[in-house]
Amino acid sequence: MKRYVTCLFALIALCSLFMSSGCARVRHAVPTDLMAKADLPGMSGVRSYFDHPNPLVQESLLESVKQERPGDYPVNARGVKAYPLLAISGGAANGAYGAGLLKGWSEEGSRPVFKVVTGVSTGALIAPYAFLGKEYDNDLERCYTTVSTKDLVKQKRPILSLVFSNSLASNAPLAKYIAGNVNEKVLAEIAREHRRGRRLFVGTANLDAKKFMVWDMGAIACKGGPAAAELFQKVLLASASIPVTFPPVYFDVEADGKPYDEMHVDGGTMTQVFYIFGLLKDMREKAKEAGIDPEMFVPNLYVLRNGYLSSNRQEVKDTIPAITGRALDTLIDAQAVGDIYRIYAFTLKRNGDFNLACIPADFESKAKEFFDPDDMRRLFSRGYSDALKGYPWRKTPPGMEPPEVRKSGTP
């Protein structure tokens, strides 16, 4: 698939250079026995490992319930509060579909105000706009219909010089693009919504620890000032920095009073789409101590998969690039399905409502480059029109539909 050509050649280059001793940066990585203790100086409590929750992040989640205003979220027939939640997946340029769907959903009229929004990779770039609501739909449309590869990617030196580099391309254009779009006004409004009890989370992959890191973006925005804005933008950049294609993003941290650095890359390296159930680990007693009954809340979860979930059959050429690209596509798709199953299981366990959207099987990409503006406009328009006429949300992951649905070929 053309969208992953850059990743394809990145892996080829990696294989050809794996014995090189070149280095792009002198590291001062966190020692392995201190990785769980590492934190950001002056920014404590804004992040958490998915499987090792930060107590301060958990306190923020409990506080979010108390920050709500009466009537913010609906109560179902059983008297239980139903939280609308949105999880946005990775997918590079395929994010145009999710962007279009969100705008069409706003105009159709049934898009809720989400209690929690999560995003990874291209989903991380969509998430702040999705969190702020329909007032930012036009900004979201502009971001996914007016850019091309050259606006986001800068090719580096010839292949032989990569012996001394850590990536095939520079993410400087992407960093500049993020900084130009996520401005003070956006951060101030995210901070305002955070104080009203809503939460925005973005995921990155910490390669040193080989763990998925969840960042509380609203908590970062609430810190205020240039340092908070820089960190917010840096997290978005890290979440969208495909390893080898783009350089990793480094975060300066402290552990046991000493300075170190962490290497972070695209969150999609570990997870294509996530929800915060990992952060809720062992929270039932804490909730009760805070006067919150966890049984009185259920999730209405919407998963926006910026990709296909049905089989995408095509002839694969007998070449290394074609085989590598197809294998990467297959791996990413399988990873996404596994992530969706885990989210589905959590939703069922909590007696919630599960909803899944994806790119329709009948949409055929005609992209001629990694970020092809013409193809992205087509994809945005398809997502917009699908939502405007009432999106047929899937109620189960792929393979679990009733037989009559599977036979009908529903995407």
XYZ file of C-alpha atoms in Angstrom:
411
model
C 0.000 0.000 0.000
C 1.456 3.356 -1.020
C 0.809 4.986 2.326
C 3.446 2.787 3.927
C 6.163 3.119 1.265
C 8.197 5.323 3.581
C 8.049 2.720 6.354
C 8.954 0.046 3.843
C 12.176 1.673 2.728
C 12.964 2.618 6.304
C 13.049 -1.040 7.238
C 15.165 -1.885 4.214
C 17.640 0.816 5.173
C 17.644 -0.403 8.752
C 18.475 -3.931 7.668
C 21.312 -2.739 5.428
C 22.828 -0.550 8.122
C 22.205 -2.560 11.276
C 25.895 -3.297 11.805
C 26.935 0.321 11.546
C 28.407 2.037 14.564
C 27.101 5.481 13.653
C 25.152 7.453 16.230
C 22.875 10.478 15.815
C 22.936 11.568 19.458
C 24.918 10.883 22.596
C 22.367 9.342 24.934
C 22.037 9.683 28.679
C 19.235 7.178 28.997
C 17.448 6.386 32.241
C 18.996 3.284 33.900
C 16.661 0.335 33.630
C 16.153 0.097 37.399
C 15.034 3.759 37.517
C 12.712 3.855 34.501
C 9.574 3.503 36.624
C 10.671 6.521 38.724
C 11.537 8.905 35.879
C 9.410 12.044 35.672
C 9.397 15.433 33.974
C 10.921 18.272 36.027
C 8.173 20.746 36.903
C 5.483 18.664 35.180
C 4.698 15.911 37.643
C 1.428 14.040 37.263
C 0.838 14.571 33.538
C 1.674 11.058 32.310
C 1.389 7.418 33.214
C 2.510 4.052 31.927
C -0.569 2.241 30.674
C 0.047 -0.858 32.799
C 1.588 0.960 35.785
C -0.758 3.849 36.557
C 0.527 7.063 38.089
C -1.405 7.814 41.319
C -1.585 11.498 40.368
C -3.196 10.651 37.025
C -5.676 8.400 38.820
C -6.501 11.255 41.213
C -7.124 13.446 38.169
C -9.592 10.887 36.810
C -11.469 10.792 40.121
C -11.441 14.582 40.285
C -12.959 14.719 36.802
C -16.174 13.198 38.157
C -16.443 15.899 40.809
C -15.732 18.659 38.284
C -18.793 17.860 36.167
C -21.737 20.191 36.129
C -25.289 18.907 36.672
C -26.751 17.660 33.405
C -23.427 17.392 31.576
C -23.933 13.705 30.840
C -27.085 11.618 30.378
C -28.464 9.202 32.946
C -29.885 5.951 31.567
C -33.069 4.126 32.565
C -31.271 2.413 35.449
C -30.220 5.739 36.898
C -26.634 5.172 35.808
C -24.627 7.956 34.172
C -23.507 7.130 30.621
C -20.201 8.647 29.542
C -19.629 9.207 25.804
C -16.001 8.286 25.077
C -14.005 8.525 21.851
C -10.876 6.542 20.915
C -9.140 7.583 17.665
C -6.655 5.241 15.990
C -3.508 5.754 13.973
C -3.502 5.562 10.192
C -1.301 8.371 8.772
C -3.107 10.017 5.839
C -6.110 7.759 6.489
C -6.882 10.155 9.330
C -8.705 12.161 6.679
C -11.576 9.682 6.961
C -11.912 10.196 10.708
C -11.695 13.964 10.284
C -14.474 13.917 7.696
C -16.624 11.623 9.810
C -16.324 13.929 12.814
C -17.404 16.973 10.806
C -20.298 15.118 9.186
C -21.334 13.768 12.572
C -21.485 17.322 13.938
C -23.711 18.475 11.097
C -25.902 15.373 11.353
C -26.586 16.504 14.919
C -26.011 13.482 17.145
C -22.328 13.892 18.000
C -22.006 13.996 21.790
C -19.681 16.032 23.986
C -17.148 13.364 24.940
C -16.125 12.861 28.529
C -12.798 11.364 27.414
C -10.984 11.481 24.062
C -7.895 9.380 23.350
C -5.650 9.436 20.296
C -2.510 7.816 18.973
C -0.348 8.707 15.944
C -2.571 10.521 13.413
C -5.344 10.054 15.986
C -3.274 12.136 18.405
C -3.272 14.994 15.894
C -7.056 14.713 15.470
C -7.783 14.325 19.195
C -7.427 17.958 20.374
C -9.893 19.145 17.714
C -12.276 16.254 18.404
C -12.068 17.093 22.104
C -12.949 20.753 21.549
C -15.960 19.923 19.396
C -17.696 21.144 16.283
C -16.277 24.692 16.557
C -12.971 23.212 15.383
C -14.316 21.051 12.548
C -13.141 23.512 9.898
C -9.633 23.519 11.362
C -9.680 19.720 11.303
C -10.800 19.734 7.675
C -8.012 22.121 6.712
C -5.401 19.940 8.405
C -6.443 16.839 6.468
C -7.272 18.271 3.049
C -4.648 20.934 2.341
C -1.302 19.306 3.207
C 1.004 17.134 1.131
C 4.096 15.062 1.927
C 6.468 18.008 1.490
C 4.539 19.961 4.137
C 5.205 17.288 6.775
C 8.341 15.404 5.711
C 11.835 16.580 4.756
C 14.062 13.969 3.147
C 17.538 13.704 4.631
C 20.920 13.237 3.000
C 21.765 10.394 0.582
C 21.417 6.831 1.848
C 25.111 6.338 2.723
C 25.056 9.256 5.152
C 22.313 7.515 7.155
C 25.105 5.568 8.865
C 25.411 8.676 11.044
C 21.708 9.408 11.416
C 18.698 8.007 13.262
C 16.062 8.374 10.543
C 15.423 8.590 6.830
C 13.630 11.931 7.065
C 13.347 14.954 9.315
C 10.160 15.646 11.276
C 10.989 19.369 11.484
C 8.192 20.278 9.013
C 5.705 18.238 11.059
C 6.901 19.911 14.277
C 6.459 23.337 12.669
C 3.007 22.363 11.422
C 1.912 21.189 14.883
C 3.245 24.353 16.529
C 1.362 26.502 14.016
C -1.946 24.731 14.642
C -1.861 23.964 18.360
C -1.604 27.556 19.545
C -2.263 29.371 22.829
C -5.980 29.672 22.106
C -6.331 25.914 21.549
C -4.410 25.101 24.737
C -6.454 27.592 26.781
C -9.710 25.993 25.627
C -8.407 22.483 26.336
C -7.443 23.646 29.840
C -10.935 25.108 30.313
C -12.594 21.815 29.347
C -10.200 19.877 31.585
C -11.336 21.978 34.555
C -14.934 21.103 33.637
C -14.211 17.428 34.146
C -13.293 16.294 30.648
C -10.065 14.475 29.800
C -7.828 14.283 26.725
C -5.159 11.570 26.485
C -2.466 10.896 23.866
C -0.200 7.842 23.642
C 3.486 7.480 22.781
C 5.882 4.524 22.835
C 8.859 4.755 25.202
C 11.411 2.641 23.339
C 13.852 2.480 26.251
C 11.226 0.967 28.553
C 9.308 -0.714 25.721
C 6.110 0.584 27.288
C 3.100 2.583 26.163
C 2.963 6.015 27.791
C -0.330 7.867 28.256
C -0.159 11.667 28.506
C -2.850 13.760 30.206
C -2.935 16.602 27.678
C -5.479 18.667 29.604
C -3.276 18.565 32.698
C -0.358 19.788 30.573
C -2.483 22.603 29.142
C -3.522 23.627 32.662
C 0.122 24.165 33.635
C 0.137 27.175 31.299
C 3.033 29.110 29.846
C 5.588 28.414 27.108
C 6.931 25.251 28.768
C 3.473 23.651 28.802
C 2.840 24.616 25.169
C 6.216 23.195 24.132
C 5.568 19.925 25.968
C 2.041 19.610 24.539
C 3.341 20.043 20.986
C 6.270 17.716 21.636
C 3.981 14.910 22.806
C 1.888 15.225 19.640
C 5.057 15.126 17.557
C 6.320 12.023 19.375
C 3.003 10.230 18.973
C 3.115 10.783 15.195
C 6.850 10.151 14.616
C 7.044 6.827 12.767
C 10.297 5.178 13.889
C 13.153 5.057 11.369
C 11.160 7.233 8.961
C 11.244 10.091 11.502
C 13.755 10.639 14.309
C 12.671 9.780 17.840
C 11.584 12.552 20.176
C 13.557 12.919 23.410
C 12.129 14.015 26.745
C 14.381 15.322 29.517
C 13.486 13.601 32.768
C 14.802 13.151 36.296
C 15.163 9.996 38.369
C 16.566 9.947 41.900
C 17.483 13.596 41.446
C 19.654 13.023 38.357
C 18.957 14.160 34.765
C 18.386 11.644 31.967
C 16.567 11.399 28.646
C 13.848 9.128 27.285
C 13.391 8.085 23.639
C 9.767 8.216 22.441
C 8.266 7.354 19.043
C 4.897 6.877 17.350
C 2.428 5.371 19.809
C 1.192 3.148 16.986
C 4.416 1.169 17.369
C 2.742 -0.514 20.341
C -0.976 0.289 20.097
C -3.147 1.355 17.157
C -6.030 2.535 19.328
C -6.432 2.690 23.106
C -8.809 3.517 25.887
C -7.856 4.316 29.476
C -8.948 1.082 31.154
C -5.286 0.413 31.985
C -5.211 3.628 34.018
C -8.216 2.447 36.042
C -6.306 -0.499 37.505
C -6.994 -1.017 41.241
C -9.127 2.132 41.421
C -12.358 0.761 42.832
C -11.387 1.240 46.471
C -9.907 4.672 45.769
C -13.142 5.687 44.087
C -15.237 4.547 47.040
C -12.936 6.407 49.441
C -13.542 9.530 47.349
C -17.316 9.032 47.606
C -17.680 7.803 44.024
C -19.584 4.613 43.249
C -17.962 3.087 40.113
C -21.117 1.035 39.468
C -23.025 4.247 38.732
C -21.084 4.938 35.507
C -21.048 3.103 32.185
C -19.070 3.796 29.005
C -20.690 4.615 25.669
C -17.532 4.009 23.683
C -16.950 5.114 20.087
C -13.869 3.744 18.312
C -12.775 5.581 15.187
C -10.450 3.313 13.197
C -8.626 5.283 10.509
C -8.132 2.208 8.371
C -9.820 -0.865 6.951
C -11.099 -3.790 8.992
C -12.204 -6.038 6.144
C -9.877 -8.032 3.898
C -8.204 -5.859 1.286
C -7.288 -8.397 -1.385
C -4.697 -7.508 -4.000
C -1.916 -9.130 -5.972
C 1.501 -8.616 -4.364
C 4.498 -8.245 -6.640
C 7.393 -10.634 -6.043
C 9.783 -7.891 -4.899
C 11.277 -6.943 -1.537
C 9.514 -3.527 -1.393
C 6.101 -4.978 -2.295
C 6.382 -7.913 0.107
C 7.687 -5.728 2.945
C 4.955 -3.146 2.429
C 2.204 -5.759 2.349
C 3.607 -7.459 5.454
C 3.631 -4.140 7.316
C 0.034 -3.445 6.299
C -0.990 -6.895 7.509
C 0.823 -6.473 10.824
C -0.718 -3.061 11.491
C -4.224 -4.237 10.599
C -3.905 -7.295 12.851
C -2.633 -5.116 15.690
C -5.602 -2.769 15.307
C -8.087 -5.653 15.441
C -6.472 -6.968 18.626
C -6.652 -3.522 20.236
C -10.318 -3.201 19.284
C -11.129 -6.584 20.813
C -9.577 -5.530 24.123
C -11.589 -2.310 24.147
C -14.737 -4.250 23.274
C -14.157 -6.694 26.149
C -13.728 -3.818 28.593
C -16.913 -2.137 27.373
C -18.942 -5.334 27.755
C -17.539 -5.947 31.231
C -18.705 -2.488 32.271
C -22.169 -2.994 30.699
C -21.428 -0.227 28.224
C -22.328 0.463 24.614
C -19.708 -0.282 21.925
C -19.581 1.533 18.571
C -16.996 1.108 15.818
C -16.340 3.043 12.596
C -13.780 2.297 9.884
C -12.971 3.116 6.257
C -15.535 1.350 4.035
C -14.260 -1.651 2.101
C -15.422 -0.141 -1.197
C -13.190 2.937 -0.900
C -10.118 2.468 -3.073
C -7.098 4.643 -2.391
C -5.525 6.360 -5.391
C -2.727 8.035 -3.446
C 0.402 8.880 -5.403
C 2.441 9.925 -2.391
C 2.529 9.354 1.363
C 0.258 12.352 2.035
C -1.612 12.898 -1.215
C -3.934 15.932 -0.817
C -6.240 14.837 -3.644
C -6.726 11.386 -2.154
C -7.097 12.812 1.363
C -9.841 15.141 0.127
C -11.649 12.142 -1.391
C -11.334 10.256 1.868
C -12.453 13.242 3.961
C -15.504 13.670 1.717
C -16.384 9.994 2.094
C -16.193 10.169 5.884
C -18.227 13.376 5.869
C -20.989 11.959 3.674
C -21.094 8.651 5.579
C -21.685 10.511 8.854
C -24.050 13.125 7.447
C -26.587 10.479 6.457
C -26.278 8.700 9.817
C -23.280 6.462 10.291
C -24.124 2.732 10.733
C -21.891 2.112 13.750
C -20.756 -1.486 14.126
C -21.689 -2.945 17.493
C -19.014 -5.645 17.569
C -15.405 -6.113 16.396
C -14.811 -7.779 13.002
C -15.654 -11.469 12.992
C -18.230 -11.216 15.789
C -21.133 -9.878 13.738
C -24.358 -11.911 13.427
C -24.269 -14.224 10.360
C -26.730 -12.067 8.394
C -24.468 -9.021 8.790
C -21.374 -10.916 7.684
C -23.158 -12.154 4.567
C -24.279 -8.660 3.662
C -20.698 -7.455 3.373
C -21.169 -4.517 5.745
C -17.814 -2.687 6.062
